[in-house]
PDB file of C-alpha atoms in Angstrom:
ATOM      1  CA  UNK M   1      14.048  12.719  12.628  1.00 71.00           C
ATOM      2  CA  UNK M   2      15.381  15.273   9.871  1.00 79.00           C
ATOM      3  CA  UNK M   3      17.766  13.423   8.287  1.00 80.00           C
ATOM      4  CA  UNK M   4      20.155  10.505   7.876  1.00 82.00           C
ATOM      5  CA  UNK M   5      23.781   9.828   7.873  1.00 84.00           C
ATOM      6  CA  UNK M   6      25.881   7.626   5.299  1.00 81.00           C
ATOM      7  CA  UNK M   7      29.528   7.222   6.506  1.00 83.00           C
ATOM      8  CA  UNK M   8      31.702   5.646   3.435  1.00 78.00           C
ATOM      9  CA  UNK M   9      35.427   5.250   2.326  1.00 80.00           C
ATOM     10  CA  UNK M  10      36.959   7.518  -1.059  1.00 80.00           C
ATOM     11  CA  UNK M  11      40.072   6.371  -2.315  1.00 81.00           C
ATOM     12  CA  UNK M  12      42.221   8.402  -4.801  1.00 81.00           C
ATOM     13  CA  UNK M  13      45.490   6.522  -5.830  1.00 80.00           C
ATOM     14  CA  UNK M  14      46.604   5.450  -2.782  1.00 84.00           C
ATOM     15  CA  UNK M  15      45.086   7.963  -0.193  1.00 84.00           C
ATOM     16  CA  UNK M  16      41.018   7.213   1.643  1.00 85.00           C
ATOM     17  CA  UNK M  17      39.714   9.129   3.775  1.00 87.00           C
ATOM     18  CA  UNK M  18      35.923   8.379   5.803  1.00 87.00           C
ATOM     19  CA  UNK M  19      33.563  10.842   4.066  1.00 88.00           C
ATOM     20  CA  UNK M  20      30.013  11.233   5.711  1.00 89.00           C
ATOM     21  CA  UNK M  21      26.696  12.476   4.087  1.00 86.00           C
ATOM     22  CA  UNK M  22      23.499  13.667   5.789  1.00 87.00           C
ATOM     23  CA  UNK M  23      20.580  13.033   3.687  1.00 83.00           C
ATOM     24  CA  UNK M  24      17.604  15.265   5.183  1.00 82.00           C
ATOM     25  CA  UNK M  25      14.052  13.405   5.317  1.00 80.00           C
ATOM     26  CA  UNK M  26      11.743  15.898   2.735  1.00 79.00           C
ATOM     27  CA  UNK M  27       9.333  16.289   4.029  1.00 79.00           C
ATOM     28  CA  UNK M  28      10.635  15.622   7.748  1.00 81.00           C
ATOM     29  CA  UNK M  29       9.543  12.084   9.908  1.00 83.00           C
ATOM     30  CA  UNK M  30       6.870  12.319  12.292  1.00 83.00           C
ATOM     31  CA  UNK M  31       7.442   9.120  14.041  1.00 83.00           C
ATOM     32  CA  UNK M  32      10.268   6.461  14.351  1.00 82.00           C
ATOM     33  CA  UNK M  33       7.951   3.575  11.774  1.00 86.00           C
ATOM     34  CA  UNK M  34       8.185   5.971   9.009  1.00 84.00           C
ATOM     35  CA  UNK M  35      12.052   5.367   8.892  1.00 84.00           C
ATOM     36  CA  UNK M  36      12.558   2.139   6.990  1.00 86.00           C
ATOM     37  CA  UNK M  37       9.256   2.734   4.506  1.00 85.00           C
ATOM     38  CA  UNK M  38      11.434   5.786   4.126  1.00 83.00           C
ATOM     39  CA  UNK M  39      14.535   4.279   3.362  1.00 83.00           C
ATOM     40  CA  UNK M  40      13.278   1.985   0.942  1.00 83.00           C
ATOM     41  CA  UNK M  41      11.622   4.721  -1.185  1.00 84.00           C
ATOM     42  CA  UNK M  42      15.273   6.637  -0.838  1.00 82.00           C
ATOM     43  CA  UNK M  43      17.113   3.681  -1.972  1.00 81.00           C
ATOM     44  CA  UNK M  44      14.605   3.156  -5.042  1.00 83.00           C
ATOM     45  CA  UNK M  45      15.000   6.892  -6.284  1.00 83.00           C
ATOM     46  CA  UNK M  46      18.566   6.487  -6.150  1.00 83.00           C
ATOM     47  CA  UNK M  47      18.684   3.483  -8.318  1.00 86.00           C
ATOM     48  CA  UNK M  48      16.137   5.175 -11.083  1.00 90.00           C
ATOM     49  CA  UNK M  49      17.640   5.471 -14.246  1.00 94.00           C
ATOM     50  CA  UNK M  50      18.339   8.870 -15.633  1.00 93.00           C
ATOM     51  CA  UNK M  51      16.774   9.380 -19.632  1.00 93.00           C
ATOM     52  CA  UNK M  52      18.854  12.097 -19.314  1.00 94.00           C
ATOM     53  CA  UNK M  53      22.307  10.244 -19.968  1.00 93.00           C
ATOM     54  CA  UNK M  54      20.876   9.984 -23.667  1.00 93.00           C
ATOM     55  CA  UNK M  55      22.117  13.492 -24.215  1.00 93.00           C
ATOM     56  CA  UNK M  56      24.434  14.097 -21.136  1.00 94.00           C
ATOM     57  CA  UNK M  57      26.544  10.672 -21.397  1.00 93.00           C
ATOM     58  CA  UNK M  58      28.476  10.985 -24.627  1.00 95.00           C
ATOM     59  CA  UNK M  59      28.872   6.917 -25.123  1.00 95.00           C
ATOM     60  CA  UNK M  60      25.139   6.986 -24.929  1.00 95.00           C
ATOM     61  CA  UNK M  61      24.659   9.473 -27.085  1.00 95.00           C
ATOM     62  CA  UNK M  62      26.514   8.326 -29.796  1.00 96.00           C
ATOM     63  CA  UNK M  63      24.810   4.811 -29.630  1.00 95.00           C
ATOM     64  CA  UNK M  64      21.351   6.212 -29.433  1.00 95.00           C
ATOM     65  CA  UNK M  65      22.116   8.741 -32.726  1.00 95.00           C
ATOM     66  CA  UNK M  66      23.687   5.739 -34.300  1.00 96.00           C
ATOM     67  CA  UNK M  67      20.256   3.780 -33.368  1.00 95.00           C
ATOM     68  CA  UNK M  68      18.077   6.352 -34.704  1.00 96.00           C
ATOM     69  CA  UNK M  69      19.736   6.529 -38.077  1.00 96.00           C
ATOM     70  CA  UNK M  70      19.983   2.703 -38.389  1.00 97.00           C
ATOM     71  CA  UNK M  71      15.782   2.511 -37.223  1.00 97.00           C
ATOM     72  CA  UNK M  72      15.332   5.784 -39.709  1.00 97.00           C
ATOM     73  CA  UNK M  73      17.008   3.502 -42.985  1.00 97.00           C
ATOM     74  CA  UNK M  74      14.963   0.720 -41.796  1.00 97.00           C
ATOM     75  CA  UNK M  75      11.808   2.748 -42.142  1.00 97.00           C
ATOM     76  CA  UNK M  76      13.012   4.148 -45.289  1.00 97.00           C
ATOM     77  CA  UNK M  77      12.966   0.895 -47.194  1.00 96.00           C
ATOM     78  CA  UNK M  78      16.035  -0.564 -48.591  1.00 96.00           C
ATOM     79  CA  UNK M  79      14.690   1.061 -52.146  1.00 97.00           C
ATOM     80  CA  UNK M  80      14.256   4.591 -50.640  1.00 97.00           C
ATOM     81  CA  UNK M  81      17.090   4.812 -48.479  1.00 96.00           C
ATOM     82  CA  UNK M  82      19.394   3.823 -51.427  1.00 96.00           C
ATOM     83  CA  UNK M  83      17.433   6.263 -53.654  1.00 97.00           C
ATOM     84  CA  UNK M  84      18.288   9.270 -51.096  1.00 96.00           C
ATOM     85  CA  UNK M  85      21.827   7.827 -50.770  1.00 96.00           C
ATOM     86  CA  UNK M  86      21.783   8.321 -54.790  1.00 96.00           C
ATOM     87  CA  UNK M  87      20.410  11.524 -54.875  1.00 97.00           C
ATOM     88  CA  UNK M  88      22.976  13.123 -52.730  1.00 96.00           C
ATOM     89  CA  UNK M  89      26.693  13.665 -54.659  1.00 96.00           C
ATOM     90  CA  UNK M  90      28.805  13.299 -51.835  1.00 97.00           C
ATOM     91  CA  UNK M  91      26.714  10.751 -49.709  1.00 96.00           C
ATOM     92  CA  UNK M  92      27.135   8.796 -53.071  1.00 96.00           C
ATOM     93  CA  UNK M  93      30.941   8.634 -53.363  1.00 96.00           C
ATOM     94  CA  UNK M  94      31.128   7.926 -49.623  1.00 97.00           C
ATOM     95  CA  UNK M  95      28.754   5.168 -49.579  1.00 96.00           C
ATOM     96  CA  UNK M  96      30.428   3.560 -52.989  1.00 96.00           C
ATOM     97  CA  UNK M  97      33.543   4.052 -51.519  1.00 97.00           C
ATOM     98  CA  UNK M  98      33.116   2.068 -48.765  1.00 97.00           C
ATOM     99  CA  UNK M  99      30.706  -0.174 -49.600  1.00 97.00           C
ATOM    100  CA  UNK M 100      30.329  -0.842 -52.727  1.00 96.00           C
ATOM    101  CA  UNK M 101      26.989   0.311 -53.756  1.00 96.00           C
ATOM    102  CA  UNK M 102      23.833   1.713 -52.564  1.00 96.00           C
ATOM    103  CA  UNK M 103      21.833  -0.970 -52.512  1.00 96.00           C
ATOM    104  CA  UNK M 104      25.106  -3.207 -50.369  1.00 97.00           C
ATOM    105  CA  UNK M 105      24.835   0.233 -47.576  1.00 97.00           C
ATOM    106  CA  UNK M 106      20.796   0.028 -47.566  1.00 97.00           C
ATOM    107  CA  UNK M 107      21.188  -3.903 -46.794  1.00 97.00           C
ATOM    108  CA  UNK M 108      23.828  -3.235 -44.096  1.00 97.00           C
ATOM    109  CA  UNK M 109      21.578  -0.426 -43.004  1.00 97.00           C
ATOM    110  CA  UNK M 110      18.750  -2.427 -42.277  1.00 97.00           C
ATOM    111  CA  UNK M 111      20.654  -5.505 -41.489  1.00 97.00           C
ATOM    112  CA  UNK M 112      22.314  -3.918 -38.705  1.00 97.00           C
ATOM    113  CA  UNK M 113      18.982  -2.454 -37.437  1.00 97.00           C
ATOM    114  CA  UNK M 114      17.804  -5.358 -36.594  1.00 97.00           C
ATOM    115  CA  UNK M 115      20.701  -7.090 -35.082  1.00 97.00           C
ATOM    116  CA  UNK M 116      21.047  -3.918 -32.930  1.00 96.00           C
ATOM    117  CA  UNK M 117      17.357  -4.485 -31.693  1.00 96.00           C
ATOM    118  CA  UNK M 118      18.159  -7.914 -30.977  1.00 97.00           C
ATOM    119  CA  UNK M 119      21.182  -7.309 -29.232  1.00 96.00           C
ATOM    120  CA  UNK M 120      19.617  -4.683 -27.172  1.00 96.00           C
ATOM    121  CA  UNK M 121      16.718  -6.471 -26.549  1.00 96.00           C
ATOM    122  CA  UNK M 122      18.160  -9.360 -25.204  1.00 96.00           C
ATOM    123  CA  UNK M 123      20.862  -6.754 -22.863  1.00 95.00           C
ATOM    124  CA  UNK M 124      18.031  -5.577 -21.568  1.00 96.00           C
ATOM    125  CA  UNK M 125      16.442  -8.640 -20.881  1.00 96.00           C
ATOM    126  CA  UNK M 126      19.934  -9.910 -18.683  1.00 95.00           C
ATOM    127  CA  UNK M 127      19.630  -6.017 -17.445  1.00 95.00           C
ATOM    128  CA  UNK M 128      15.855  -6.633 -15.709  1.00 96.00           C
ATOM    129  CA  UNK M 129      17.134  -9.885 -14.385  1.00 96.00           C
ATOM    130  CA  UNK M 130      19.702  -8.197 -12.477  1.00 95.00           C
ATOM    131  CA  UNK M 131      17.368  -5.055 -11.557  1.00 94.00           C
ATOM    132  CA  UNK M 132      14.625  -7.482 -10.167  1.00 94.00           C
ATOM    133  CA  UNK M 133      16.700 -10.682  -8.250  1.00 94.00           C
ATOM    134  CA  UNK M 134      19.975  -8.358  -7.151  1.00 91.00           C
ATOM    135  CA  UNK M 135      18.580  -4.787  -6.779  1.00 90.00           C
ATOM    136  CA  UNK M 136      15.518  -5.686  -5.563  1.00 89.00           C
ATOM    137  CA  UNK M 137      13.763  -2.838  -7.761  1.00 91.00           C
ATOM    138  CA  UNK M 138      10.434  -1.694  -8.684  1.00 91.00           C
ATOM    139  CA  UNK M 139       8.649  -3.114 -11.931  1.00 94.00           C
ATOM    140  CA  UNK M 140       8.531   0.544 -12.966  1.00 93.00           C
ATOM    141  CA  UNK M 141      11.946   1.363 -12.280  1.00 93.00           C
ATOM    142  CA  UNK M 142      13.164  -2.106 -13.998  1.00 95.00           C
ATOM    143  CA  UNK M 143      11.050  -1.009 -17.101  1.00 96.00           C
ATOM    144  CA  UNK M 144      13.227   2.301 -16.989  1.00 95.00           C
ATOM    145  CA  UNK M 145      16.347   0.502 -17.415  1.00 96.00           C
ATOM    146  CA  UNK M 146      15.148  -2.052 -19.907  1.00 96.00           C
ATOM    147  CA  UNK M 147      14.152   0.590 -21.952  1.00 96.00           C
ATOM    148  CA  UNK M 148      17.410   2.593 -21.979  1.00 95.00           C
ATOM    149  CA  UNK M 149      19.051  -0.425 -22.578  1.00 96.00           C
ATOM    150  CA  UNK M 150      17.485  -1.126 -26.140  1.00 95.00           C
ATOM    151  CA  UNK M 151      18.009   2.494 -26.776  1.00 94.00           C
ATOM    152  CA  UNK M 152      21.824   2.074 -26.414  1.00 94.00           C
ATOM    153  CA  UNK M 153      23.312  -1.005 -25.630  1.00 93.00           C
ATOM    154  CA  UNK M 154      26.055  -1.908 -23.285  1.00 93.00           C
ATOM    155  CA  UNK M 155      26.355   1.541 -21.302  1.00 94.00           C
ATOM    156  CA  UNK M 156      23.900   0.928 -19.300  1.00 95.00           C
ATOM    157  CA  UNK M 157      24.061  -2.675 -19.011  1.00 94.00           C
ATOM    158  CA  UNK M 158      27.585  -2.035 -17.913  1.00 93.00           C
ATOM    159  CA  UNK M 159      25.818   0.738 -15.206  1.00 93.00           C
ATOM    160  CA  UNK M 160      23.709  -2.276 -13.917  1.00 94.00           C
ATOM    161  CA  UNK M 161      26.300  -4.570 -13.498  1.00 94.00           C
ATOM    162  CA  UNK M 162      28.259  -2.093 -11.480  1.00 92.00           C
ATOM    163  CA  UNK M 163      25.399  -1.626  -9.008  1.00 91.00           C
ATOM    164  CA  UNK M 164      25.432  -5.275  -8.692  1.00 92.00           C
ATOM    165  CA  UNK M 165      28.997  -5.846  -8.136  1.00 91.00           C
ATOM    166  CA  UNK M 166      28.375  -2.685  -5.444  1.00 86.00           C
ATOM    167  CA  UNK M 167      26.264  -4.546  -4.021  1.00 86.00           C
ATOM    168  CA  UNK M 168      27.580  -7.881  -3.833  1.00 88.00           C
ATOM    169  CA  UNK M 169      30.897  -6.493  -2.205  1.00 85.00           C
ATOM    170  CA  UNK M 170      28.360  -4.514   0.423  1.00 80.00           C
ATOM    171  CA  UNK M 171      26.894  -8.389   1.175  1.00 81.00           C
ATOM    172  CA  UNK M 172      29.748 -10.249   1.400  1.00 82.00           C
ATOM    173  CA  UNK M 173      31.358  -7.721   3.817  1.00 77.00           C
ATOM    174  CA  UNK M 174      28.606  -8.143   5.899  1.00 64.00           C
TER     175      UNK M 174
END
């Protein structure tokens, strides 16, 4: 065997049409038992998370710059991170502006740092639930997810729950 067919159904608006892929076997099958081992590996690299959607997904992105510069205050110090803010004219009037004082932003700062983490953590937490008892993953590929998912939230929980609702609909049909 040199490759596989996947026959499935694209909808735009109201028009589908049956759409079929062939998948070639790299490096080819020698025998017929290699087909499901093969399969499996297949259907794990397809559900591997990318750590390229930090940069190429632009919700991602945003979240994981917005993560950094909350985890870079919190490393600062509340004392530093208001001293910079202080230092800088324009950072200054923005910061006052908005919230008060330095020392209010540097609170917020860290404050939100932490709830972030927490948040995240426990996303990615429900996220590895789902990868292990729905997708039936790999502990390595789990770990993949879990870790994007304290890097940025929602976006990829919101990835995972879409497999799983995939493949719920693919069970029930069944």
């Amino acid at each position: 065997m040199k490759a596989y067919s996947i026959s499935y159904v694209s909808c735009d608006g109201n028009a589908c049409d049956m759409r079929t892929i062939e998948i070639p076997f790299d490096p080819p099958l020698h025998s017929a038992r290699e087909v499901k081992s093969r399969l499996v590996e297949d259907h794990h690299r397809a559900f591997a998370p990318k750590f390229s959607w930090l940069v190429t997904d632009p919700m991602m992105r945003m979240l994981f710059g917005a993560c950094i510069l909350l985890g870079v205050g919190t490393v600062l110090g509340r004392e530093e991170l208001s001293k910079r803010v202080d230092d800088v004219p324009w950072a200054d009037a923005i910061v006052t502006a908005v919230f008060g004082t330095s020392a209010r932003f540097s609170n917020v700062v860290v404050g939100a740092w932490y709830f972030s983490l927490f948040a995240h953590t426990a996303e990615a937490c429900y996220t590895a639930y789902f990868c292990k008892v729905s997708l039936k993953m790999k502990t390595g590929t789990i770990i993949k997810w879990a870790l994007l998912n304290v890097c940025t939230g929602f976006p990829i929980m919101n990835k995972v729950t879409e497999l799983v609702a995939i493949d719920r609909a693919g069970r029930l049909k069944k």
